[in-house]
Short mmCIF file of C-alpha atoms and ligand atoms in Angstrom, two decimals:
data_model
loop_
_atom_site.label_atom_id
_atom_site.label_comp_id
_atom_site.label_asym_id
_atom_site.label_seq_id
_atom_site.Cartn_x
_atom_site.Cartn_y
_atom_site.Cartn_z
CA MET A 1 0.03 -0.01 -0.03
CA LYS A 2 1.06 3.49 -0.77
CA PHE A 3 1.39 5.74 2.31
CA GLY A 4 1.41 9.55 2.70
CA VAL A 5 -1.48 10.69 0.48
CA SER A 6 -4.48 10.74 2.82
CA VAL A 7 -7.31 10.14 0.31
CA LEU A 8 -5.39 7.12 -0.90
CA SER A 9 -5.87 5.23 2.35
CA GLN A 10 -8.88 3.99 0.40
CA ILE A 11 -6.76 2.30 -2.29
CA ASN A 12 -4.78 -0.80 -1.62
CA LYS A 13 -5.73 -3.13 -4.55
CA ILE A 14 -5.94 -2.14 -8.18
CA THR A 15 -7.39 -4.19 -11.07
CA VAL A 16 -6.19 -3.36 -14.54
CA LEU A 17 -8.46 -4.69 -17.29
CA GLY A 18 -6.64 -5.38 -20.55
CA SER A 19 -2.99 -6.29 -20.72
CA GLY A 20 -2.01 -4.59 -24.04
CA ILE A 21 0.56 -1.85 -24.47
CA MET A 22 -1.12 0.49 -21.98
CA GLY A 23 -2.61 -2.03 -19.49
CA HIS A 24 0.67 -3.81 -18.79
CA GLY A 25 2.47 -0.51 -18.42
CA ILE A 26 -0.19 0.93 -16.03
CA ALA A 27 -0.02 -2.33 -14.03
CA GLN A 28 3.73 -2.08 -13.83
CA ILE A 29 3.89 1.52 -12.56
CA SER A 30 1.12 0.84 -10.02
CA ALA A 31 3.07 -2.04 -8.65
CA MET A 32 6.29 0.02 -8.76
CA ASN A 33 4.47 2.53 -6.42
CA GLY A 34 3.47 -0.05 -3.85
CA TYR A 35 0.08 -1.14 -4.96
CA ASP A 36 -1.09 -4.76 -5.17
CA VAL A 37 -2.20 -5.19 -8.76
CA VAL A 38 -4.34 -7.76 -10.60
CA LEU A 39 -3.77 -7.69 -14.43
CA ARG A 40 -6.76 -9.20 -16.12
CA ASP A 41 -7.12 -10.33 -19.75
CA ILE A 42 -9.37 -12.80 -21.53
CA GLU A 43 -6.75 -15.40 -22.46
CA GLU A 44 -3.61 -16.66 -20.65
CA LYS A 45 -1.39 -16.08 -23.63
CA PHE A 46 -2.07 -12.31 -23.61
CA LEU A 47 -1.13 -12.24 -19.91
CA ASP A 48 2.05 -14.27 -20.48
CA ASN A 49 3.13 -11.76 -23.14
CA ALA A 50 2.29 -8.85 -20.92
CA MET A 51 4.20 -10.30 -17.92
CA SER A 52 7.33 -10.84 -20.13
CA LYS A 53 7.12 -7.26 -21.38
CA ILE A 54 6.92 -6.05 -17.71
CA ARG A 55 10.01 -8.18 -17.04
CA TRP A 56 11.82 -6.59 -20.02
CA SER A 57 10.96 -3.07 -18.76
CA LEU A 58 11.94 -3.81 -15.21
CA ASP A 59 15.25 -5.35 -16.47
CA LYS A 60 15.96 -2.12 -18.45
CA MET A 61 15.34 -0.09 -15.23
CA VAL A 62 17.73 -2.38 -13.34
CA GLU A 63 20.32 -1.89 -16.16
CA LYS A 64 19.95 1.88 -15.77
CA ASN A 65 20.26 1.63 -11.96
CA LYS A 66 16.72 3.09 -11.47
CA ILE A 67 15.81 0.06 -9.29
CA ASN A 68 17.82 -2.91 -8.09
CA LYS A 69 17.25 -6.56 -8.98
CA GLN A 70 15.55 -7.29 -5.69
CA GLU A 71 13.13 -4.46 -6.00
CA SER A 72 12.48 -5.48 -9.60
CA ASP A 73 11.51 -9.11 -8.40
CA LYS A 74 9.29 -7.60 -5.74
CA ILE A 75 7.50 -5.38 -8.20
CA HIS A 76 6.92 -8.26 -10.62
CA GLY A 77 5.65 -10.43 -7.84
CA ARG A 78 3.11 -7.73 -6.87
CA ILE A 79 1.33 -8.13 -10.20
CA ARG A 80 -1.02 -11.03 -10.37
CA PRO A 81 -2.12 -12.10 -13.82
CA VAL A 82 -5.81 -13.39 -13.76
CA VAL A 83 -8.25 -14.46 -16.52
CA ASP A 84 -11.38 -15.01 -14.40
CA LEU A 85 -13.14 -11.62 -14.06
CA LYS A 86 -14.82 -12.31 -10.82
CA GLU A 87 -11.63 -13.29 -9.16
CA ALA A 88 -9.83 -10.24 -10.74
CA LEU A 89 -12.42 -7.80 -9.30
CA GLN A 90 -12.52 -9.48 -5.78
CA ASP A 91 -11.99 -6.81 -3.15
CA THR A 92 -10.53 -4.31 -5.55
CA ASP A 93 -10.59 -0.57 -4.66
CA LEU A 94 -9.77 0.98 -8.04
CA LEU A 95 -10.47 -0.46 -11.49
CA ILE A 96 -8.44 0.86 -14.39
CA GLU A 97 -10.03 -0.24 -17.73
CA ALA A 98 -7.64 -0.39 -20.67
CA VAL A 99 -9.52 -2.49 -23.17
CA PRO A 100 -9.63 -1.68 -26.92
CA GLU A 101 -11.38 1.53 -28.03
CA ASP A 102 -14.71 0.14 -28.98
CA LEU A 103 -17.81 1.36 -27.24
CA LYS A 104 -19.68 -1.88 -27.90
CA LEU A 105 -16.91 -3.82 -26.39
CA LYS A 106 -16.74 -1.48 -23.37
CA LYS A 107 -20.43 -1.93 -22.89
CA LYS A 108 -20.06 -5.64 -22.64
CA VAL A 109 -17.12 -5.39 -20.38
CA TYR A 110 -18.74 -2.97 -17.99
CA SER A 111 -21.95 -4.94 -17.81
CA GLU A 112 -19.85 -8.00 -16.64
CA VAL A 113 -17.85 -5.73 -14.25
CA ASP A 114 -20.97 -4.33 -12.66
CA GLN A 115 -22.05 -7.96 -11.75
CA PHE A 116 -18.87 -8.65 -9.77
CA ALA A 117 -17.46 -5.25 -8.56
CA GLN A 118 -18.07 -4.47 -4.95
CA GLU A 119 -19.76 -1.24 -4.02
CA LYS A 120 -16.52 0.33 -2.83
CA THR A 121 -14.73 -0.04 -6.20
CA ILE A 122 -14.04 3.27 -8.04
CA TYR A 123 -14.12 2.94 -11.88
CA SER A 124 -11.60 4.60 -14.18
CA SER A 125 -10.93 4.22 -17.85
CA ASN A 126 -7.77 4.82 -19.79
CA THR A 127 -9.89 5.57 -22.97
CA SER A 128 -7.85 7.77 -25.31
CA THR A 129 -10.79 9.30 -27.11
CA LEU A 130 -14.21 8.03 -25.96
CA PRO A 131 -16.19 10.51 -23.87
CA ILE A 132 -16.01 9.69 -20.19
CA SER A 133 -19.62 10.80 -19.75
CA GLU A 134 -20.81 8.19 -22.36
CA ILE A 135 -18.81 5.37 -20.82
CA SER A 136 -19.85 6.14 -17.38
CA GLN A 137 -23.50 5.85 -18.38
CA LEU A 138 -22.78 2.18 -19.26
CA THR A 139 -22.03 1.38 -15.64
CA ASN A 140 -23.99 1.37 -12.43
CA ARG A 141 -21.78 4.17 -10.83
CA PRO A 142 -21.45 7.17 -13.18
CA SER A 143 -20.71 9.51 -10.20
CA ARG A 144 -17.70 7.38 -9.22
CA PHE A 145 -16.23 7.06 -12.71
CA ILE A 146 -13.31 9.01 -13.98
CA GLY A 147 -10.99 9.11 -17.08
CA LEU A 148 -7.33 8.47 -16.26
CA HIS A 149 -5.50 8.71 -19.59
CA PHE A 150 -1.88 7.50 -19.57
CA PHE A 151 0.68 7.97 -22.33
CA ASN A 152 2.74 5.38 -24.05
CA PRO A 153 5.05 4.06 -22.69
CA PRO A 154 3.30 4.56 -19.33
CA GLN A 155 6.55 3.50 -17.58
CA LEU A 156 8.38 6.64 -18.93
CA MET A 157 5.79 9.27 -19.76
CA LYS A 158 4.89 11.53 -16.75
CA LEU A 159 1.58 12.76 -17.98
CA VAL A 160 -1.85 11.40 -17.04
CA GLU A 161 -4.83 13.42 -18.13
CA VAL A 162 -7.60 13.33 -15.53
CA ILE A 163 -11.09 13.63 -17.15
CA PRO A 164 -14.17 14.10 -15.07
CA GLY A 165 -17.45 13.13 -16.86
CA VAL A 166 -20.59 15.21 -16.35
CA ASN A 167 -21.66 12.98 -13.49
CA THR A 168 -18.32 12.44 -11.76
CA ASP A 169 -18.40 13.60 -8.17
CA LYS A 170 -15.74 15.90 -6.73
CA SER A 171 -14.34 13.20 -4.31
CA THR A 172 -13.67 10.92 -7.30
CA VAL A 173 -11.84 13.69 -9.13
CA ASP A 174 -9.73 14.33 -6.07
CA LEU A 175 -9.00 10.68 -5.63
CA GLY A 176 -8.06 10.43 -9.31
CA ILE A 177 -5.65 13.41 -8.99
CA ASP A 178 -4.08 11.99 -5.75
CA PHE A 179 -3.75 8.52 -7.23
CA VAL A 180 -1.88 9.88 -10.29
CA LYS A 181 0.44 11.83 -7.92
CA SER A 182 1.05 8.68 -5.89
CA LEU A 183 2.42 7.04 -9.11
CA SER A 184 4.98 9.98 -9.32
CA LYS A 185 3.07 11.24 -12.45
CA VAL A 186 1.69 14.64 -13.20
CA PRO A 187 -2.15 15.00 -13.39
CA ILE A 188 -3.55 17.58 -15.81
CA VAL A 189 -7.30 18.01 -15.46
CA CYS A 190 -9.19 18.28 -18.67
CA ASN A 191 -11.92 20.73 -17.90
CA LYS A 192 -14.22 19.58 -20.69
CA ASP A 193 -14.93 16.03 -21.82
CA VAL A 194 -14.04 16.83 -25.50
CA PRO A 195 -13.02 14.29 -28.16
CA GLY A 196 -9.26 13.58 -27.90
CA PHE A 197 -9.05 15.37 -24.58
CA ILE A 198 -5.81 17.46 -24.68
CA VAL A 199 -2.86 15.56 -26.23
CA ASN A 200 -4.72 13.33 -28.68
CA ARG A 201 -6.45 16.34 -30.14
CA ILE A 202 -3.00 17.37 -31.20
CA PHE A 203 -1.24 14.01 -31.87
CA ILE A 204 -3.85 12.15 -33.95
CA PRO A 205 -4.40 14.89 -36.52
CA LEU A 206 -0.64 15.13 -36.95
CA VAL A 207 -0.45 11.61 -38.26
CA HIS A 208 -3.05 12.39 -40.80
CA GLU A 209 -1.34 15.76 -41.85
CA ALA A 210 1.99 13.89 -42.23
CA ALA A 211 0.19 11.44 -44.51
CA TYR A 212 -1.10 14.33 -46.64
CA SER A 213 2.46 15.71 -46.81
CA LEU A 214 3.72 12.27 -47.88
CA GLU A 215 1.08 12.14 -50.66
CA ASN A 216 1.45 15.76 -51.91
CA ASP A 217 4.93 17.27 -51.03
CA GLY A 218 7.17 14.70 -52.81
CA LYS A 219 9.09 13.96 -49.70
CA THR A 220 10.00 10.50 -48.13
CA MET A 221 8.78 9.24 -44.81
CA THR A 222 12.22 9.59 -43.15
CA GLU A 223 12.52 13.23 -44.47
CA ILE A 224 9.23 14.17 -42.96
CA ASP A 225 9.91 12.26 -39.78
CA SER A 226 13.47 13.83 -39.55
CA ALA A 227 11.94 17.26 -39.90
CA VAL A 228 9.44 16.43 -37.17
CA LYS A 229 12.25 15.40 -34.90
CA TYR A 230 14.80 18.12 -35.61
CA LYS A 231 12.61 21.06 -36.56
CA LEU A 232 9.47 20.46 -34.36
CA PHE A 233 11.44 18.98 -31.52
CA LEU A 234 9.45 15.82 -30.91
CA PRO A 235 11.56 12.86 -29.76
CA MET A 236 10.19 10.56 -32.46
CA GLY A 237 9.08 11.16 -36.10
CA ILE A 238 5.31 11.27 -36.42
CA PHE A 239 5.07 8.08 -38.65
CA GLU A 240 7.43 6.50 -36.17
CA LEU A 241 5.20 7.48 -33.27
CA ALA A 242 2.12 6.27 -35.01
CA ASP A 243 3.76 2.87 -35.58
CA TYR A 244 4.91 2.87 -31.93
CA THR A 245 1.39 3.73 -30.67
CA GLY A 246 -0.29 1.25 -33.01
CA LEU A 247 -2.29 1.98 -36.15
CA ASP A 248 -5.20 0.28 -34.66
CA VAL A 249 -5.20 2.74 -31.81
CA VAL A 250 -4.63 5.72 -34.17
CA HIS A 251 -7.42 4.57 -36.52
CA LYS A 252 -9.95 3.90 -33.78
CA ALA A 253 -9.13 7.22 -32.15
CA THR A 254 -9.66 8.96 -35.44
CA ILE A 255 -13.07 7.33 -36.03
CA GLU A 256 -14.30 8.12 -32.54
CA MET A 257 -13.17 11.72 -32.64
CA TYR A 258 -14.32 12.40 -36.18
CA SER A 259 -17.72 10.91 -35.64
CA ARG A 260 -18.25 13.38 -32.78
CA ASP A 261 -16.48 16.54 -34.08
CA LYS A 262 -15.32 17.27 -37.60
CA LYS A 263 -13.09 20.00 -36.23
CA VAL A 264 -10.65 17.60 -34.65
CA VAL A 265 -9.08 15.84 -37.58
CA ASN A 266 -8.97 15.62 -41.41
CA PRO A 267 -8.75 11.83 -41.80
CA HIS A 268 -6.30 10.59 -44.52
CA PRO A 269 -7.31 7.23 -45.98
CA LYS A 270 -3.80 5.75 -45.57
CA ILE A 271 -4.39 5.17 -41.90
CA GLU A 272 -7.53 3.18 -42.50
CA GLN A 273 -5.74 1.27 -45.32
CA LEU A 274 -2.86 0.22 -43.01
CA PHE A 275 -5.28 -0.77 -40.34
CA SER A 276 -7.48 -2.87 -42.68
CA SER A 277 -4.39 -4.69 -44.07
CA GLY A 278 -3.35 -5.59 -40.50
CA LYS A 279 -0.23 -3.23 -40.61
CA LEU A 280 -0.63 -2.02 -37.14
CA GLY A 281 2.91 -0.76 -36.66
CA LYS A 282 5.49 -2.04 -34.29
CA LYS A 283 3.21 -4.66 -32.80
CA SER A 284 2.62 -6.40 -36.12
CA GLY A 285 6.11 -5.94 -37.51
CA GLU A 286 4.92 -3.46 -40.17
CA GLY A 287 3.04 -0.11 -40.30
CA PHE A 288 4.47 2.89 -42.08
CA TYR A 289 7.87 1.26 -41.59
CA SER A 290 8.96 -2.40 -41.15
CA TYR A 291 10.40 -3.74 -37.91
CA VAL A 292 12.62 -6.68 -36.97
CA ASP A 293 10.57 -7.87 -33.97
CA GLU A 294 8.34 -6.64 -31.19
CA ASN A 295 11.16 -5.25 -29.09
CA TYR A 296 11.89 -1.54 -28.69
CA GLU A 297 13.43 -0.22 -31.86
CA ARG A 298 13.95 3.22 -33.36
CA VAL A 299 13.75 4.48 -36.88
CA PRO A 300 17.03 6.09 -37.99
CA LEU A 301 16.35 9.81 -38.66
CA SER A 302 18.85 12.55 -39.49
CA GLU A 303 19.39 16.29 -39.39
CA GLU A 304 20.54 16.06 -42.99
CA GLU A 305 17.23 14.62 -44.10
CA ALA A 306 15.41 17.15 -41.95
CA ARG A 307 16.86 20.02 -43.99
CA ARG A 308 14.92 18.81 -47.08
CA TYR A 309 11.42 19.37 -45.61
CA ASP A 310 9.62 22.34 -44.13
CA PRO A 311 6.99 20.85 -41.69
CA ILE A 312 4.86 24.03 -41.68
CA ARG A 313 1.62 22.21 -42.49
CA ILE A 314 2.19 19.79 -39.64
CA LEU A 315 3.19 22.63 -37.20
CA SER A 316 0.23 24.80 -38.30
CA VAL A 317 -2.37 21.91 -37.55
CA ALA A 318 -0.74 21.30 -34.15
CA ILE A 319 -0.88 24.92 -33.15
CA ASN A 320 -4.38 25.44 -34.53
CA ASN A 321 -5.72 22.45 -32.47
CA ALA A 322 -3.85 23.60 -29.39
CA ALA A 323 -5.40 27.10 -29.93
CA TRP A 324 -8.89 25.46 -30.14
CA LEU A 325 -8.30 23.78 -26.75
CA ILE A 326 -7.41 27.19 -25.16
CA SER A 327 -10.25 29.08 -26.95
CA ASN A 328 -12.79 26.55 -25.76
CA GLY A 329 -11.68 26.51 -22.10
CA VAL A 330 -10.47 22.82 -22.18
CA CYS A 331 -7.23 23.85 -20.59
CA THR A 332 -4.83 26.79 -20.26
CA ARG A 333 -1.97 27.46 -22.63
CA GLU A 334 0.42 26.46 -19.80
CA ASP A 335 -1.37 23.17 -19.48
CA VAL A 336 -1.15 22.44 -23.21
CA GLU A 337 2.57 23.15 -23.12
CA LEU A 338 3.09 20.99 -20.04
CA ALA A 339 0.95 18.14 -21.44
CA LEU A 340 3.01 18.13 -24.78
CA LYS A 341 6.31 18.26 -22.87
CA ILE A 342 5.54 15.39 -20.49
CA GLY A 343 2.98 13.32 -22.59
CA MET A 344 4.86 13.57 -25.94
CA GLY A 345 8.29 14.55 -24.95
CA LEU A 346 8.16 17.76 -26.89
CA LYS A 347 11.48 19.48 -26.16
CA ARG A 348 10.39 23.13 -26.80
CA GLU A 349 7.22 25.06 -26.22
CA LEU A 350 4.81 24.61 -29.13
CA PHE A 351 3.85 28.25 -29.22
CA GLU A 352 7.53 29.24 -29.15
CA ILE A 353 8.19 27.03 -32.13
CA GLY A 354 5.23 28.77 -33.72
CA ARG A 355 6.47 32.24 -32.96
CA GLU A 356 9.85 31.40 -34.47
CA ASN A 357 8.19 30.14 -37.62
CA GLY A 358 5.87 33.17 -37.58
CA PHE A 359 2.23 33.12 -36.56
CA LYS A 360 1.36 35.11 -39.75
CA LYS A 361 2.86 32.31 -41.94
CA ILE A 362 0.99 29.68 -39.87
CA VAL A 363 -2.35 31.54 -40.24
CA SER A 364 -1.76 31.94 -44.06
CA THR A 365 -0.80 28.28 -44.37
CA LEU A 366 -4.07 27.34 -42.59
CA SER A 367 -6.14 29.72 -44.69
CA GLU A 368 -4.76 28.19 -47.90
CA LEU A 369 -5.50 24.72 -46.67
CA GLN A 370 -8.92 25.84 -45.61
CA GLU A 371 -9.71 27.13 -49.15
CA LYS A 372 -8.58 23.78 -50.68
CA ASN A 373 -9.72 21.26 -48.04
CA GLY A 374 -12.44 22.76 -45.96
CA SER A 375 -13.26 24.20 -42.52
CA PHE A 376 -11.13 21.78 -40.47
CA TYR A 377 -8.20 24.21 -41.29
CA THR A 378 -10.04 27.46 -40.34
CA PRO A 379 -7.55 29.33 -38.11
CA ASP A 380 -8.79 29.51 -34.62
CA PRO A 381 -9.69 32.98 -33.28
CA TYR A 382 -6.91 32.63 -30.62
CA LEU A 383 -4.23 32.45 -33.33
CA LYS A 384 -5.50 35.61 -34.95
CA THR A 385 -5.16 37.40 -31.67
CA ILE A 386 -1.53 36.37 -31.13
CA SER A 387 -0.49 36.78 -34.77
CA SER A 388 -1.66 40.36 -35.08
N1 3HC B 1 10.39 0.72 -19.99
C1 3HC B 1 11.69 0.90 -19.65
N2 3HC B 1 12.65 1.33 -20.51
C2 3HC B 1 12.23 1.65 -21.74
C3 3HC B 1 10.83 1.49 -22.17
C4 3HC B 1 9.96 0.91 -21.27
N3 3HC B 1 8.71 0.67 -21.53
N4 3HC B 1 10.70 1.90 -23.43
C5 3HC B 1 11.96 2.33 -23.85
N5 3HC B 1 12.87 2.24 -22.79
C6 3HC B 1 14.27 2.48 -22.85
C7 3HC B 1 14.91 2.23 -24.23
O1 3HC B 1 15.13 0.82 -24.36
C8 3HC B 1 16.24 2.97 -24.13
O2 3HC B 1 17.13 2.18 -23.44
P1 3HC B 1 18.65 2.05 -24.12
O3 3HC B 1 19.23 3.42 -23.87
O4 3HC B 1 19.23 0.97 -23.16
O5 3HC B 1 18.52 1.62 -25.47
C9 3HC B 1 15.79 4.23 -23.28
O6 3HC B 1 14.49 3.90 -22.75
C10 3HC B 1 15.74 5.49 -23.93
O7 3HC B 1 15.19 5.30 -25.28
P2 3HC B 1 15.68 6.17 -26.53
O8 3HC B 1 17.17 6.08 -26.63
O9 3HC B 1 14.96 5.62 -27.66
O10 3HC B 1 15.53 7.60 -26.12
P3 3HC B 1 14.39 8.71 -25.99
O11 3HC B 1 15.05 9.70 -25.32
O12 3HC B 1 13.80 8.98 -27.40
O13 3HC B 1 13.24 8.14 -25.05
C11 3HC B 1 10.96 7.80 -25.32
C12 3HC B 1 12.30 7.18 -25.49
C13 3HC B 1 10.55 8.14 -23.90
C14 3HC B 1 9.92 6.67 -25.83
C15 3HC B 1 10.80 9.05 -26.26
O14 3HC B 1 11.13 8.68 -27.57
C16 3HC B 1 9.37 9.61 -26.31
O15 3HC B 1 9.01 10.36 -25.41
N6 3HC B 1 8.70 9.38 -27.40
C17 3HC B 1 7.32 9.92 -27.66
C18 3HC B 1 6.32 9.15 -26.95
C19 3HC B 1 4.96 9.72 -27.07
O16 3HC B 1 4.75 10.76 -27.79
N7 3HC B 1 4.01 9.06 -26.39
C20 3HC B 1 2.67 9.48 -26.35
C21 3HC B 1 1.92 8.90 -27.59
S1 3HC B 1 0.21 9.33 -27.60
C22 3HC B 1 -0.46 8.26 -26.43
O17 3HC B 1 0.18 7.46 -25.92
C23 3HC B 1 -1.90 8.46 -26.16
C24 3HC B 1 -2.71 7.29 -26.76
O18 3HC B 1 -4.00 7.49 -26.20
C25 3HC B 1 -2.72 7.19 -28.20
#
């Protein structure tokens, strides 16, 4: 049990539903911070795979002297892989659901969870794009339901977006915030339950803009990705990051966001094509790029290649969507900057990169794109105020 944060005296045992990229990482960091964790999936083989990924990650941390071997074994031992849902939910204080992004599937999962969860269990979802208010309505406790959105890899990324739904009560929000802090992570509260919350409203559209650049600008994937890395200061190229995140995740997030708000993203068909042909990125061995195996692996990018491409289109969309978040009171400019820094590893402030490139140029790039491709690109009023 984690001591020191009073509201957390309520939480000893955590159940993570879903052992994929996010689920296993969330289970690991919860165990690293002293919680007893049950990791639940529908088949033993998924859990075996997840437990070996946790072992890999812990070994990396031992190698880098972040923890010692003894601690690593203790942490691993604190995570119990379980297939039976009733057993997994027994006596649990906090449920963290990280199953695939499909509302029908979530509905099925929560109707089963409702049968077995005790009254005391607080529900949370790691959904990346589905509205928390909608998911909470599928359960028997919408007031004790909260969004806790982690970032990949959860073991390394410090950000957790905390998203209250319309029915979430204040004590559940407070508990969510304190829980995130107890994991040595930084909570950023998303004031409105909007599609994509904060970071995905910026990340997901960038994958599509990069695909438009690839189609129209006569550049290679590594030239675009190198420019994203060396001129927009993200630690990974955007195609690289999409592959790393999973094209299934990117595709489903796109569908969910676009179906609710056309102002979030201008979908490029390439993402759906990759998804439909089973090219899911790193996890399937091929996405935008090809990979040797499932282990952590980077795409070689260079400053030389970066010089061949001006990523103004990609930057303009990122800034425009960030401006939308500010204009619509979802979060402050400071929160957007912090979220991008600790959720995507952005090394410089986004609006500072925008200022250096020129807000007038950004607004005119968006206006040209709007003329050709429609209102998704309409410059946000906030940009007009800072560019004048
Ligand atoms: N556990 C432990 N160690 C890990 C790890 C893990 N899960 N993953 C990677 N590492 C290790 C690597 O193996 C490497 O070790 P090595 O030096 O022995 O090779 C070390 O971390 C550093 O890796 P890199 O050399 O590749 O260095 P970076 O400085 O680039 O750091 C990174 C890696 C933290 C992944 C960084 O590239 C990054 O921040 N990338 C962007 C990630 C991002 O944007 N995430 C958010 C995506 S959106 C999202 O998740 C939301 C969802 O809803 C879609």
